[in-house]
mmCIF file of C-alpha atoms and ligand atoms in Angstrom:
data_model
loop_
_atom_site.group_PDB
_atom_site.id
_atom_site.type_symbol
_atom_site.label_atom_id
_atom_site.label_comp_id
_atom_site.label_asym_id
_atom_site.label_seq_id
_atom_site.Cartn_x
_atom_site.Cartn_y
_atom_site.Cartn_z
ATOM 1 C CA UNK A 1 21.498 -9.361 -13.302
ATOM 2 C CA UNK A 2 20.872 -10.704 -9.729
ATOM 3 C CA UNK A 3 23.792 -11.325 -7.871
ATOM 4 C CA UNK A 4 23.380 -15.395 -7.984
ATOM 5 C CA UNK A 5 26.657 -16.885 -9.555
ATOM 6 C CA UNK A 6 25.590 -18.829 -12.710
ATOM 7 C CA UNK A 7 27.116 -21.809 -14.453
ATOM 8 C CA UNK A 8 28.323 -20.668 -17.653
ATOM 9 C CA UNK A 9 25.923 -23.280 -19.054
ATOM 10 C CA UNK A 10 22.576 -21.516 -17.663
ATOM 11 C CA UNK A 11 21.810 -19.701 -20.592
ATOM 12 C CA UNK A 12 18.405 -17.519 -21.913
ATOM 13 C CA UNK A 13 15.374 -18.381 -23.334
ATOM 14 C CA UNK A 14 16.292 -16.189 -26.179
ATOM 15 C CA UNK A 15 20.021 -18.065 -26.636
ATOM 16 C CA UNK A 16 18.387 -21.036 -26.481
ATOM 17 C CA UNK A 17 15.830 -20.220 -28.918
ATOM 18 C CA UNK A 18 17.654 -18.834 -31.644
ATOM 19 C CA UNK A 19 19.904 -21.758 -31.888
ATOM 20 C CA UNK A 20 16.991 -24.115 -31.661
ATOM 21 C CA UNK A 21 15.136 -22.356 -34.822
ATOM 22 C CA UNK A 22 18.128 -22.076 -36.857
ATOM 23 C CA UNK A 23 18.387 -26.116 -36.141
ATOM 24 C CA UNK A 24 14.820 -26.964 -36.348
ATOM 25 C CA UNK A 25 14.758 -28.920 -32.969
ATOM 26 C CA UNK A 26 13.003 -27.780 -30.182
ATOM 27 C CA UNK A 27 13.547 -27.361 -26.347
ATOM 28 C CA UNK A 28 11.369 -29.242 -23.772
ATOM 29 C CA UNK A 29 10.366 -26.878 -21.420
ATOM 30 C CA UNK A 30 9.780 -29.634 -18.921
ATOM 31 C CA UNK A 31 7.819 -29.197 -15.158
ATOM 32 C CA UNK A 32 9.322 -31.538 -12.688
ATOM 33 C CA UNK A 33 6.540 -30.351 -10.604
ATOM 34 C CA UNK A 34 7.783 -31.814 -7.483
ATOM 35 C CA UNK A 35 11.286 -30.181 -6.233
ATOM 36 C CA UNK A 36 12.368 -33.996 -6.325
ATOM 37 C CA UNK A 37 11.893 -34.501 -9.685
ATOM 38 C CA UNK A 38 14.053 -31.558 -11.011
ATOM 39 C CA UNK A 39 17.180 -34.674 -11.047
ATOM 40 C CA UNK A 40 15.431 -37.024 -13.557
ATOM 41 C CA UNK A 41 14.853 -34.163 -16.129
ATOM 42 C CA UNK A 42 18.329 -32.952 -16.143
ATOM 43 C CA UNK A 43 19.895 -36.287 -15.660
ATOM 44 C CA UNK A 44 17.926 -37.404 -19.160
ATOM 45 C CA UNK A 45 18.986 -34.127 -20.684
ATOM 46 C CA UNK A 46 23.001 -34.971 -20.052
ATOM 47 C CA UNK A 47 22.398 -38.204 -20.879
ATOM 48 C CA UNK A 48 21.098 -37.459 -24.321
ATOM 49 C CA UNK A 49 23.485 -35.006 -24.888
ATOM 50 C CA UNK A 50 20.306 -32.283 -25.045
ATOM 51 C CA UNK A 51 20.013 -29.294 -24.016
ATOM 52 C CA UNK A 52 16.392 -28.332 -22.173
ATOM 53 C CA UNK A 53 14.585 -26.219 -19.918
ATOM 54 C CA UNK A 54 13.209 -26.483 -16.320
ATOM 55 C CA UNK A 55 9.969 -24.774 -16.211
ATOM 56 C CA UNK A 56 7.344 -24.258 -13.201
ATOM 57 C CA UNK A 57 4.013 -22.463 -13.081
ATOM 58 C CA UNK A 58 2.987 -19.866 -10.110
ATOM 59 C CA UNK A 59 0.136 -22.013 -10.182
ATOM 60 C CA UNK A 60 2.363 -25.054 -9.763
ATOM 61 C CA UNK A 61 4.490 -22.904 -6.681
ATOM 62 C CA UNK A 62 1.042 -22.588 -4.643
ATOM 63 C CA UNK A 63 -0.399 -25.709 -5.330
ATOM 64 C CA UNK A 64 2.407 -27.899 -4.497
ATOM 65 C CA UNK A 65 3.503 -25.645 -1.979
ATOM 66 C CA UNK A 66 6.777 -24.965 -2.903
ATOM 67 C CA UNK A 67 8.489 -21.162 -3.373
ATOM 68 C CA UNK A 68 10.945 -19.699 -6.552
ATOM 69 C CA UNK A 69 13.711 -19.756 -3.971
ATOM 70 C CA UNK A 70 13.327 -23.114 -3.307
ATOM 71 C CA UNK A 71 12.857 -24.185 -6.735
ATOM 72 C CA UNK A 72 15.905 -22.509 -7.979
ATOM 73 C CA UNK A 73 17.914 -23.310 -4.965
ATOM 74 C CA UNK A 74 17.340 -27.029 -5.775
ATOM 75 C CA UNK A 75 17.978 -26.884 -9.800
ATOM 76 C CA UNK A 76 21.239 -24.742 -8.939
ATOM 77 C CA UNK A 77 22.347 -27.457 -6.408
ATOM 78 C CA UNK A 78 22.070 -30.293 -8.608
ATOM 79 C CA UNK A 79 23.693 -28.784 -11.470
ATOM 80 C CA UNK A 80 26.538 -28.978 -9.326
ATOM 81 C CA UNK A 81 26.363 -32.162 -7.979
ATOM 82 C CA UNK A 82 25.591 -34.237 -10.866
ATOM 83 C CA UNK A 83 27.773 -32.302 -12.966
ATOM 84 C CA UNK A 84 25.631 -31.392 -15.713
ATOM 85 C CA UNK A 85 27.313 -29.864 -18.697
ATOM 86 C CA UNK A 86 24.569 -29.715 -21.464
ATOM 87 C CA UNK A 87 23.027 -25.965 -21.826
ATOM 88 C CA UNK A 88 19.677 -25.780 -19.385
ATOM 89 C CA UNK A 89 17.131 -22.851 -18.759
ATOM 90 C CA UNK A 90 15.510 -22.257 -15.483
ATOM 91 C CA UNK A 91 11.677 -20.787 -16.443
ATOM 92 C CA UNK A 92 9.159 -19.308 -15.092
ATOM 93 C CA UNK A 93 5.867 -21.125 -16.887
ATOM 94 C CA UNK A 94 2.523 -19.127 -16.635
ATOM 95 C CA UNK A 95 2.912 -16.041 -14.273
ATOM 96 C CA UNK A 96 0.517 -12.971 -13.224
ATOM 97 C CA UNK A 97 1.813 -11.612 -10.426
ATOM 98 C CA UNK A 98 5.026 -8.993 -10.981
ATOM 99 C CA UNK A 99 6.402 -10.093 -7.171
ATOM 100 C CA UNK A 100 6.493 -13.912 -8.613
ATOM 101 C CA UNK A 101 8.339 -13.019 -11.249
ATOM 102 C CA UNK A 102 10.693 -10.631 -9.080
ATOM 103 C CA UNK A 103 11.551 -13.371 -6.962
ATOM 104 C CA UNK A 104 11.843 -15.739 -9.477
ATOM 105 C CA UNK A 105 14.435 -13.477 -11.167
ATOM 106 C CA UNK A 106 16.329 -12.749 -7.677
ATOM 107 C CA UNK A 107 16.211 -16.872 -7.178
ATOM 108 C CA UNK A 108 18.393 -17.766 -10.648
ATOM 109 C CA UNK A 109 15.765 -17.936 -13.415
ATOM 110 C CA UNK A 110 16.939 -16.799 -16.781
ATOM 111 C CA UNK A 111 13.631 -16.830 -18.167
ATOM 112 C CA UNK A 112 10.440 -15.916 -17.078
ATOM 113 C CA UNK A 113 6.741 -15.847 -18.579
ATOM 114 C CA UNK A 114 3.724 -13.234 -17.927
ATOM 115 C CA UNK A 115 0.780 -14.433 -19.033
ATOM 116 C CA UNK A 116 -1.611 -11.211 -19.613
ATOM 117 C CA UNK A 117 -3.281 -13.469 -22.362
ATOM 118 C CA UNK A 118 -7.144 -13.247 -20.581
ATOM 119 C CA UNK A 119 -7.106 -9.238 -20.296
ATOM 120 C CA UNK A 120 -7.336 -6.951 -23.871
ATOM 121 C CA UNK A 121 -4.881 -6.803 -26.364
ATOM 122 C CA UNK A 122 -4.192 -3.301 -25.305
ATOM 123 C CA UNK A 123 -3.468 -4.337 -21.507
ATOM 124 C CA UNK A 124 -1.418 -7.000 -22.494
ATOM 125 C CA UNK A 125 0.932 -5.227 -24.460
ATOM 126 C CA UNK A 126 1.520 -3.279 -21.298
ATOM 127 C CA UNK A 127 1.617 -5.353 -18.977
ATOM 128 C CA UNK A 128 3.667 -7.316 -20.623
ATOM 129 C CA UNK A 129 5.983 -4.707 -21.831
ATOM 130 C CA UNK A 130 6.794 -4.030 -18.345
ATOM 131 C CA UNK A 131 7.993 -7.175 -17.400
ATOM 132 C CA UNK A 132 9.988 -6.709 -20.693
ATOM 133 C CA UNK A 133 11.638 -4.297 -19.087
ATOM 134 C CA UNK A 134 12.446 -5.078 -15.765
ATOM 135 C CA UNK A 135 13.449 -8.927 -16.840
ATOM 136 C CA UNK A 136 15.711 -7.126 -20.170
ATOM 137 C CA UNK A 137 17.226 -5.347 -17.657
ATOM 138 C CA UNK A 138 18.388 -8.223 -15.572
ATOM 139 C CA UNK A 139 19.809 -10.020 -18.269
ATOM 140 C CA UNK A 140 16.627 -12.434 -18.283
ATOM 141 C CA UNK A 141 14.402 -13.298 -21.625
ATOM 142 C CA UNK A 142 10.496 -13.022 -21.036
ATOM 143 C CA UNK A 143 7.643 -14.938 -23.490
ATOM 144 C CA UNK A 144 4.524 -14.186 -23.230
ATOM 145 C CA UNK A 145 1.336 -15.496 -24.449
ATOM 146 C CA UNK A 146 -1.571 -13.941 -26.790
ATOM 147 C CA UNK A 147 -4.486 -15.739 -27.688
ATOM 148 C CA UNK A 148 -5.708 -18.294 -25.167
ATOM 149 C CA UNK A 149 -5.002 -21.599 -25.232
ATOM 150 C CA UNK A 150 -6.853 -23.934 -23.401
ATOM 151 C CA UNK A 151 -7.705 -26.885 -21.213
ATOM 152 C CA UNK A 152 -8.832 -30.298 -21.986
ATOM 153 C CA UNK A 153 -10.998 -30.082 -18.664
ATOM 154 C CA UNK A 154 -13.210 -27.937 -20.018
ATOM 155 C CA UNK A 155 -14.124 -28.417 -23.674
ATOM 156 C CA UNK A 156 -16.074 -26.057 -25.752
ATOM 157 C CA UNK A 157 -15.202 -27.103 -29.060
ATOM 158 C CA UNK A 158 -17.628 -24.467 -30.603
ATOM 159 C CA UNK A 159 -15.385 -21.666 -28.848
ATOM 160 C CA UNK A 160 -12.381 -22.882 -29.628
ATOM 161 C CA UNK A 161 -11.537 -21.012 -33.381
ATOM 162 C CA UNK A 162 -12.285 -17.407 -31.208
ATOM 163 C CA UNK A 163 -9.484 -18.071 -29.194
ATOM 164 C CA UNK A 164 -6.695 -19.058 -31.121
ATOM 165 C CA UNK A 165 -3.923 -16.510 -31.875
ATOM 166 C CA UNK A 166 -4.428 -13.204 -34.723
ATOM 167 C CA UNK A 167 -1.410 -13.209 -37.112
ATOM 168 C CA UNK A 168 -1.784 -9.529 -37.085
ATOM 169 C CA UNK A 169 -2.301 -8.938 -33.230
ATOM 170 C CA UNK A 170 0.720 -11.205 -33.209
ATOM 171 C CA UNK A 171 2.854 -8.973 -34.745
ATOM 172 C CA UNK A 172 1.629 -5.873 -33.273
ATOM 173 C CA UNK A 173 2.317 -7.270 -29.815
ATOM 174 C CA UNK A 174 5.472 -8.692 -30.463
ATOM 175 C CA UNK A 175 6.609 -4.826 -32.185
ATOM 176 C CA UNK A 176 4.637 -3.364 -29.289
ATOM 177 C CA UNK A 177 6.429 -5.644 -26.149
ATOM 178 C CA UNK A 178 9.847 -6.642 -27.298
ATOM 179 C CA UNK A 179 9.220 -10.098 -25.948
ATOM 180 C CA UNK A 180 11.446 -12.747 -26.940
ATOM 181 C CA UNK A 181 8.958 -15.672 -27.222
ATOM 182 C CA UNK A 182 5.136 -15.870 -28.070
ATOM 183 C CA UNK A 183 2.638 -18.874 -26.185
ATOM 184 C CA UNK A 184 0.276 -19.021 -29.586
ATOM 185 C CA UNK A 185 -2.966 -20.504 -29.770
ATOM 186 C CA UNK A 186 -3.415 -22.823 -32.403
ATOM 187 C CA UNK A 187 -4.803 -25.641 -31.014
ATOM 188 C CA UNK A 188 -2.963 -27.572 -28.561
ATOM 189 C CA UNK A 189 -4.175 -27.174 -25.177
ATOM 190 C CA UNK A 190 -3.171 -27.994 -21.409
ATOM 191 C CA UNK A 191 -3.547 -31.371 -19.773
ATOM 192 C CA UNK A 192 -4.169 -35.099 -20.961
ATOM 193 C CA UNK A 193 -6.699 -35.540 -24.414
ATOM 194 C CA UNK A 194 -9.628 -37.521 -23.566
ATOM 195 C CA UNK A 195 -12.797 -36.353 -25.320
ATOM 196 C CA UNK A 196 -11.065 -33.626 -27.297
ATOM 197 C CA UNK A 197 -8.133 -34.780 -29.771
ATOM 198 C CA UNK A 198 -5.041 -32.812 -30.454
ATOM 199 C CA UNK A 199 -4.749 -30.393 -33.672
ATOM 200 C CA UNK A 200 -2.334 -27.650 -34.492
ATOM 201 C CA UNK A 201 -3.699 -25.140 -37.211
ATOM 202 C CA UNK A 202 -0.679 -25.023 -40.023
ATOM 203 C CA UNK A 203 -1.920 -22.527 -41.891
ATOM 204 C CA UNK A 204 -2.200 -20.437 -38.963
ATOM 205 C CA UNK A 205 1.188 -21.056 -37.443
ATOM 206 C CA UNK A 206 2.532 -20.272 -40.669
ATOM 207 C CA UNK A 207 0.882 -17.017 -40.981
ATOM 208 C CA UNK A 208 1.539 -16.082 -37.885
ATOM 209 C CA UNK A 209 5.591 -16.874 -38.755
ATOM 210 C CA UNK A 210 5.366 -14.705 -42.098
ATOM 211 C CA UNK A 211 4.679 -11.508 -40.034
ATOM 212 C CA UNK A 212 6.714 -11.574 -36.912
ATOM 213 C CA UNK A 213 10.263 -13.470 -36.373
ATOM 214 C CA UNK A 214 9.735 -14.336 -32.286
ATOM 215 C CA UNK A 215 10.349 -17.498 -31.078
ATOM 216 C CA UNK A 216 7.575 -19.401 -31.123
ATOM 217 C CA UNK A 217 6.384 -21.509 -28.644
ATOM 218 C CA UNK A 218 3.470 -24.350 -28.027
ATOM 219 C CA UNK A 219 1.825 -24.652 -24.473
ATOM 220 C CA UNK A 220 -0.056 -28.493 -24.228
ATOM 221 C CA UNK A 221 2.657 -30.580 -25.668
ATOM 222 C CA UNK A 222 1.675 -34.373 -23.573
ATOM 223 C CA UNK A 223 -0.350 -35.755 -25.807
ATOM 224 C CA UNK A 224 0.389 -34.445 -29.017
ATOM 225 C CA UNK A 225 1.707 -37.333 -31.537
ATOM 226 C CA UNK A 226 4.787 -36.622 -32.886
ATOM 227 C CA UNK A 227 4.527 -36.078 -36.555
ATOM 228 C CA UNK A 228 2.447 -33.575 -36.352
ATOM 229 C CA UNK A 229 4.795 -31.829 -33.201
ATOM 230 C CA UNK A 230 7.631 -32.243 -35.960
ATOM 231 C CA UNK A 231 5.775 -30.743 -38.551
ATOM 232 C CA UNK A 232 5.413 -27.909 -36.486
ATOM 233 C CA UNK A 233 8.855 -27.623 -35.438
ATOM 234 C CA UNK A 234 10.132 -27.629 -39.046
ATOM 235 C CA UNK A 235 8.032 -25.272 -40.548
ATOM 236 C CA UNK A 236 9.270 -23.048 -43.088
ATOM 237 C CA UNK A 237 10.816 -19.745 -42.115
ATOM 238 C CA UNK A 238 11.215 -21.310 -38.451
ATOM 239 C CA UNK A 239 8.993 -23.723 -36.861
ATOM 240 C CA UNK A 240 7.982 -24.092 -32.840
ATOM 241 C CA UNK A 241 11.204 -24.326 -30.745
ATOM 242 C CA UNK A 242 10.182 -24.682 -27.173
ATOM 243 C CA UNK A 243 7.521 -27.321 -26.267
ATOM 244 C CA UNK A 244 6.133 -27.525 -22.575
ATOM 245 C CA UNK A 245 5.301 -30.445 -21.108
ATOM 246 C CA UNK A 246 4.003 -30.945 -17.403
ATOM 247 C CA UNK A 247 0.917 -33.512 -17.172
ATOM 248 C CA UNK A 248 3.187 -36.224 -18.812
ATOM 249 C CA UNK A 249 5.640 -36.042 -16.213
ATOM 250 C CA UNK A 250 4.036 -36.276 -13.059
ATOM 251 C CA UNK A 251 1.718 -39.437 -15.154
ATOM 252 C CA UNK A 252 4.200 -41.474 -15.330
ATOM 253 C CA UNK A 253 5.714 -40.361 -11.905
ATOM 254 C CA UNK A 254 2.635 -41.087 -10.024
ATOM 255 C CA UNK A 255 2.003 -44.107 -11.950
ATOM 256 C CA UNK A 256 5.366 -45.692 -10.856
ATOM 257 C CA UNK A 257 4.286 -45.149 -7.445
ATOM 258 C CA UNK A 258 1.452 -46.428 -7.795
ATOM 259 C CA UNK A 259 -1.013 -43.086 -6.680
ATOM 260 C CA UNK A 260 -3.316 -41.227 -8.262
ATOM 261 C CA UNK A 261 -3.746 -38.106 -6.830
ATOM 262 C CA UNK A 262 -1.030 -35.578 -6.480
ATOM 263 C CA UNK A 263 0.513 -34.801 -3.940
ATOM 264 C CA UNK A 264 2.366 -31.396 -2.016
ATOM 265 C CA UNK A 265 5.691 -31.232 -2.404
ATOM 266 C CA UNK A 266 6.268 -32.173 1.247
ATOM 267 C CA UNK A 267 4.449 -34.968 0.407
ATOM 268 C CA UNK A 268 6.536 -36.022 -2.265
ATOM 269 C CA UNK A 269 9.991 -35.634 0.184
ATOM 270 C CA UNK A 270 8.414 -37.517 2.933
ATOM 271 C CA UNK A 271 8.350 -40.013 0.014
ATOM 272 C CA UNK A 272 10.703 -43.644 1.203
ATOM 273 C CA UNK A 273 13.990 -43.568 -1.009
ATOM 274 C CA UNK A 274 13.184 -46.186 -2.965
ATOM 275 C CA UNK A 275 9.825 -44.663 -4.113
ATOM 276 C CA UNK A 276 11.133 -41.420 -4.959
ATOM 277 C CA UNK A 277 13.782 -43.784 -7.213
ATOM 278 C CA UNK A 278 10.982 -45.186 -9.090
ATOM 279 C CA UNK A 279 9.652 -42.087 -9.793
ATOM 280 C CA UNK A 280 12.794 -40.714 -11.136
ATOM 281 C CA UNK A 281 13.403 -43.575 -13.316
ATOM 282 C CA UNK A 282 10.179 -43.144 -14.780
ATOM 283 C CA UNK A 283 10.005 -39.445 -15.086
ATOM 284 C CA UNK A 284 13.664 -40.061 -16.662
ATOM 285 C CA UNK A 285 12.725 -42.280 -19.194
ATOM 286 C CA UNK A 286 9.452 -40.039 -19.987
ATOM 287 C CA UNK A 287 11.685 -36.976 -20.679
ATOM 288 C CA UNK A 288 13.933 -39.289 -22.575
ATOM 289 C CA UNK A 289 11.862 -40.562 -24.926
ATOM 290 C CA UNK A 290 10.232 -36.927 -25.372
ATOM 291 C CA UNK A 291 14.032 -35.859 -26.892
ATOM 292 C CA UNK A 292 14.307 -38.806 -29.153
ATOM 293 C CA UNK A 293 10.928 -38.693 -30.471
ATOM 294 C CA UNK A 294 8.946 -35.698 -30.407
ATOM 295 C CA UNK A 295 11.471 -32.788 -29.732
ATOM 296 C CA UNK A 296 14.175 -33.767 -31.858
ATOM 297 C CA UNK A 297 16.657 -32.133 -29.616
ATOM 298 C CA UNK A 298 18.948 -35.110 -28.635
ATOM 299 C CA UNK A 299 22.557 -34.479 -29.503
ATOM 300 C CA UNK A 300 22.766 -30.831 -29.496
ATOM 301 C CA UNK A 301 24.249 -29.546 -27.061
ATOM 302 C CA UNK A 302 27.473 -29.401 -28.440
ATOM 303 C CA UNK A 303 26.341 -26.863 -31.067
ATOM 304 C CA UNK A 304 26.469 -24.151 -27.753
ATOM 305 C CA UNK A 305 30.004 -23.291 -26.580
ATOM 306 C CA UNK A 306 29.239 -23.035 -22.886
ATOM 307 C CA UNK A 307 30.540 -26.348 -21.588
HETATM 308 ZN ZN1 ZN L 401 0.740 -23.192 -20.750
#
């Protein structure tokens, strides 16, 4: 355990997870993406009486410029100053390099992802199971992802069915890593749905449940409509419990601001005050919405006793 004092509401992925299954709701693993941005996703989260997570990418940290120590410095300090009570995660999203996930670890997170998913089955399980080890031994929960899942920016339909998760590889990896939750493939994938339209393969979801009890987890989440994210999360046996979702957030950020492209996120803090409030108040009401109607999470944070 680093030496960071945490609020006794900062809990694991894995006591987050357990809870969630058991309840069939599931945690939105949201990316703020922009260090200003971490306030509107935990203000909506104590407003709705949820609990959540607060996830960013390595890819995220280089492209917007912005390093674990900051990141976690930030979510720490506003914890404290807007008094949040309802139980919150600090993730690591998407990770490949062991010094990222180090420093991540030494900067507050209680959860952190490797994602080994593009090398062979065999080098994933150890890669992975070394990170298992080092995070399990800080006190910090670890998912990982087999399978691929992919991007709506490049879309090769024909391709997709190869990459989707193997029930069986599932639960050899998770028996082979220890890891608490599993990115599967099934066929959600990251970014905004133009050409391709969402889908999430039941049957394999399901068989992929039947052999292995890890947390499951979906990667892709904007986009997705909500019956079929809730028949996901309530499937038999334990359903999906942690959802990410990034692109929708800095959408309907940037669109309050009227901009397009993204920006650093030096850019974003050299922001005037009053656009950086219309950002929040959209990216609030975004990550609002996203508890009321696709997560089904509003309301439970009372079933953890950490406030
Ligand atoms: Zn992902």
């Amino acid at each position: 355990m680093n030496d960071k004092k945490k609020r006794s509401n900062v809990i694991t992925l894995k006591q987050a997870l357990e809870m969630a299954e058991s309840h069939q709701f599931a945690f939105g693993s949201f990316s703020p993406r922009y260090t200003a941005m971490i306030v509107p996703v935990l203000k909506a989260g104590q407003a709705m009486n949820s609990p959540l997570i607060v996830q960013i990418s390595e890819k995220e940290l280089d492209r917007y410029g912005i390093t674990p120590k900051e990141f976690g410095g930030e979510f720490y300090a506003q914890l404290e100053r807007l008094s949040i009570t309802v139980p919150v995660v600090l993730h690591l999203d998407h990770t490949k390099a062991l010094s990222t996930i180090a420093d991540a670890i030494d900067a507050g997170f209680t959860s952190v992802m490797i994602d080994a998913s593009e090398k062979p089955l065999r080098e994933n399980i150890a890669i992975t199971r070394e990170v298992v080890h080092y995070a399990h031994a800080r006190g910090v929960s670890v998912e990982a992802e087999l399978g691929m899942i992919g991007t709506t920016d490049f879309i090769e339909t024909d391709k997709d069915e190869e990459l989707y998760t193997d029930p069986h590889e599932a639960k050899q990896f998770v028996e082979a890593t220890g890891v608490d939750a599993l990115a599967v493939s099934c066929g959600t994938a990251h970014g905004v749905y133009v050409v391709r339209q969402p889908k999430i393969d039941f049957a394999r979801l399901q068989a992929i449940r039947a052999l292995t009890p890890v947390h499951l987890v979906l990667h892709g989440g904007s986009g997705v409509p909500s019956e079929m994210m809730g028949r996901a999360i309530r499937l038999p046996g334990g359903g999906v419990s942690k959802v990410n979702i990034a692109t929708d957030l800095e959408l309907s950020f940037l669109q309050a601001i009227g901009r397009e492209e993204r920006m650093t996120n030096a850019e974003c803090l050299a922001l005037t005050a009053s656009q950086l409030e219309q950002g929040r108040e959209a990216v609030e009401l975004t990550v609002s919405d996203k508890i009321r109607s696709f997560l089904g999470s509003k309301g439970f944070a009372d079933m953890y006793q950490v406030q």
